[in-house]
Tab-separated table of C-alpha atoms in Angstrom:
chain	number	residue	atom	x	y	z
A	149	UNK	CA	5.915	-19.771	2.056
A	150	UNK	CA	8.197	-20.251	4.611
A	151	UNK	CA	7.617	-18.184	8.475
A	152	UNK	CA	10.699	-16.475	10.382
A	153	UNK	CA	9.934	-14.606	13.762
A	154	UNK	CA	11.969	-11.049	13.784
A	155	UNK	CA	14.540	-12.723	16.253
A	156	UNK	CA	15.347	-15.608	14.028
A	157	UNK	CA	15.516	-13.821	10.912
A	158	UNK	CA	17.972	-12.172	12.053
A	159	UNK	CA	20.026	-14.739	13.519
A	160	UNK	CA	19.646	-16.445	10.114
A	161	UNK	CA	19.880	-13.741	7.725
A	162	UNK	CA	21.458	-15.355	5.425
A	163	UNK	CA	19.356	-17.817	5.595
A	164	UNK	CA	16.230	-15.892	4.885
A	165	UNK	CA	18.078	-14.286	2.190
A	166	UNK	CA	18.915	-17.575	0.484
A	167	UNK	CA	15.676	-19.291	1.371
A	168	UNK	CA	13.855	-16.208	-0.551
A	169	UNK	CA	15.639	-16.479	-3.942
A	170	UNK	CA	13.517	-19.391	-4.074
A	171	UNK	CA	10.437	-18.101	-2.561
A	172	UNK	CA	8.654	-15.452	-0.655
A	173	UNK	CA	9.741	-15.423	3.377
A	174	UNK	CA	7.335	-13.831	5.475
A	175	UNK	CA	8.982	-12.276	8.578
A	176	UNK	CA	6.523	-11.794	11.765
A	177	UNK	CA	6.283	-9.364	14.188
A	178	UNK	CA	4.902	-10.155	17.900
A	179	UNK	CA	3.142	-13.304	15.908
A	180	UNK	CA	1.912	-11.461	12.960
A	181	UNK	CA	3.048	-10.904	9.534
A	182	UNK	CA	5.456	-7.811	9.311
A	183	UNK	CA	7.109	-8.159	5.858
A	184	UNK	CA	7.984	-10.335	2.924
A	185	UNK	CA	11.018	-11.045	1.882
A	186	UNK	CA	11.426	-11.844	-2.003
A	187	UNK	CA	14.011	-11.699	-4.872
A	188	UNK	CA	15.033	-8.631	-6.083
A	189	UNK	CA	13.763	-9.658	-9.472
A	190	UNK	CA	10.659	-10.330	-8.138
A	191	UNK	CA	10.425	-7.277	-6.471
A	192	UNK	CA	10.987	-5.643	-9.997
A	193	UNK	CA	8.330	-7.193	-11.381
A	194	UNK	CA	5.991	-6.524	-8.972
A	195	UNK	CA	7.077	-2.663	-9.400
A	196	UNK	CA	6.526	-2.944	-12.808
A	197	UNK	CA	2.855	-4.155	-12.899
A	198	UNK	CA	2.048	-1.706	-10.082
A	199	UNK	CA	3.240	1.277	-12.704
A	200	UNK	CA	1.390	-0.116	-15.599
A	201	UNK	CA	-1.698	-0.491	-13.691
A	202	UNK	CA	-1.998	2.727	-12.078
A	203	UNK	CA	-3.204	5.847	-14.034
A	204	UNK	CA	-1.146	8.508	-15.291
A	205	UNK	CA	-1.320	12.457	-14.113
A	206	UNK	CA	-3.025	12.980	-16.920
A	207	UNK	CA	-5.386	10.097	-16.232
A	208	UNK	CA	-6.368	11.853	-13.176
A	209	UNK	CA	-6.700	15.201	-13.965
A	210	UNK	CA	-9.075	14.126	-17.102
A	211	UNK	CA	-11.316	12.096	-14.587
A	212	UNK	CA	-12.030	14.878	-12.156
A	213	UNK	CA	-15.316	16.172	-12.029
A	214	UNK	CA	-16.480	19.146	-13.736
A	215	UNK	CA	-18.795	21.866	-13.318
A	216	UNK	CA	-21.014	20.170	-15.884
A	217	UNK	CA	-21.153	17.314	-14.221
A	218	UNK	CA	-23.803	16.748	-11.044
A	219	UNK	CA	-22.351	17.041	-7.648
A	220	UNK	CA	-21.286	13.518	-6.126
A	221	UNK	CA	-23.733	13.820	-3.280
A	222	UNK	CA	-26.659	15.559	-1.663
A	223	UNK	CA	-25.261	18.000	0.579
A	224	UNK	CA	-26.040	18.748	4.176
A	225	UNK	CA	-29.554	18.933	5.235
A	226	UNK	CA	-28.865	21.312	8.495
A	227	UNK	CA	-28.508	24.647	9.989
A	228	UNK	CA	-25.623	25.789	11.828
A	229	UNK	CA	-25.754	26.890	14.785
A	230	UNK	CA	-25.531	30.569	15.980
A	231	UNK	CA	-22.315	31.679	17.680
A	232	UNK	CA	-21.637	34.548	19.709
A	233	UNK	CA	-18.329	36.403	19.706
């Protein structure tokens, strides 16, 4: 995978643009990856996967706890504190 600092990424945009059709460009910031830069079709596919992999509403709602079910943890061993008003 081909490295472009900010500054010459965009100097050579098109560049990076053509370069990335090929394969991922990784664009740094201050020396450190900042983004990647890949083909929109690759981009879709990585969209795709994300979706089918993550659960649905439903998915959620069915896997919250209920009051059947124990607590998740011990609470709190403490007393508060008194306050005065």
């Amino acid at each position: 995978m081909a490295v472009w600092s900010v500054q010459e990424a965009k100097n050579r945009f098109s560049a990076v643009v053509e370069a990335a059709r090929k394969e991922a460009q990784t664009v740094t910031k201050h020396g450190r990856p900042a983004v990647v830069v890949v083909e929109a079709s690759e981009y879709e596919r990585l969209k795709r996967l994300e979706k089918e992999k993550a659960p649905s509403f439903t998915e959620l709602l069915l896997a919250m706890p209920t009051q059947d079910d124990p607590p998740p943890f011990d609470g709190l061993d403490f007393k508060p504190r008194e306050v005065e008003f």
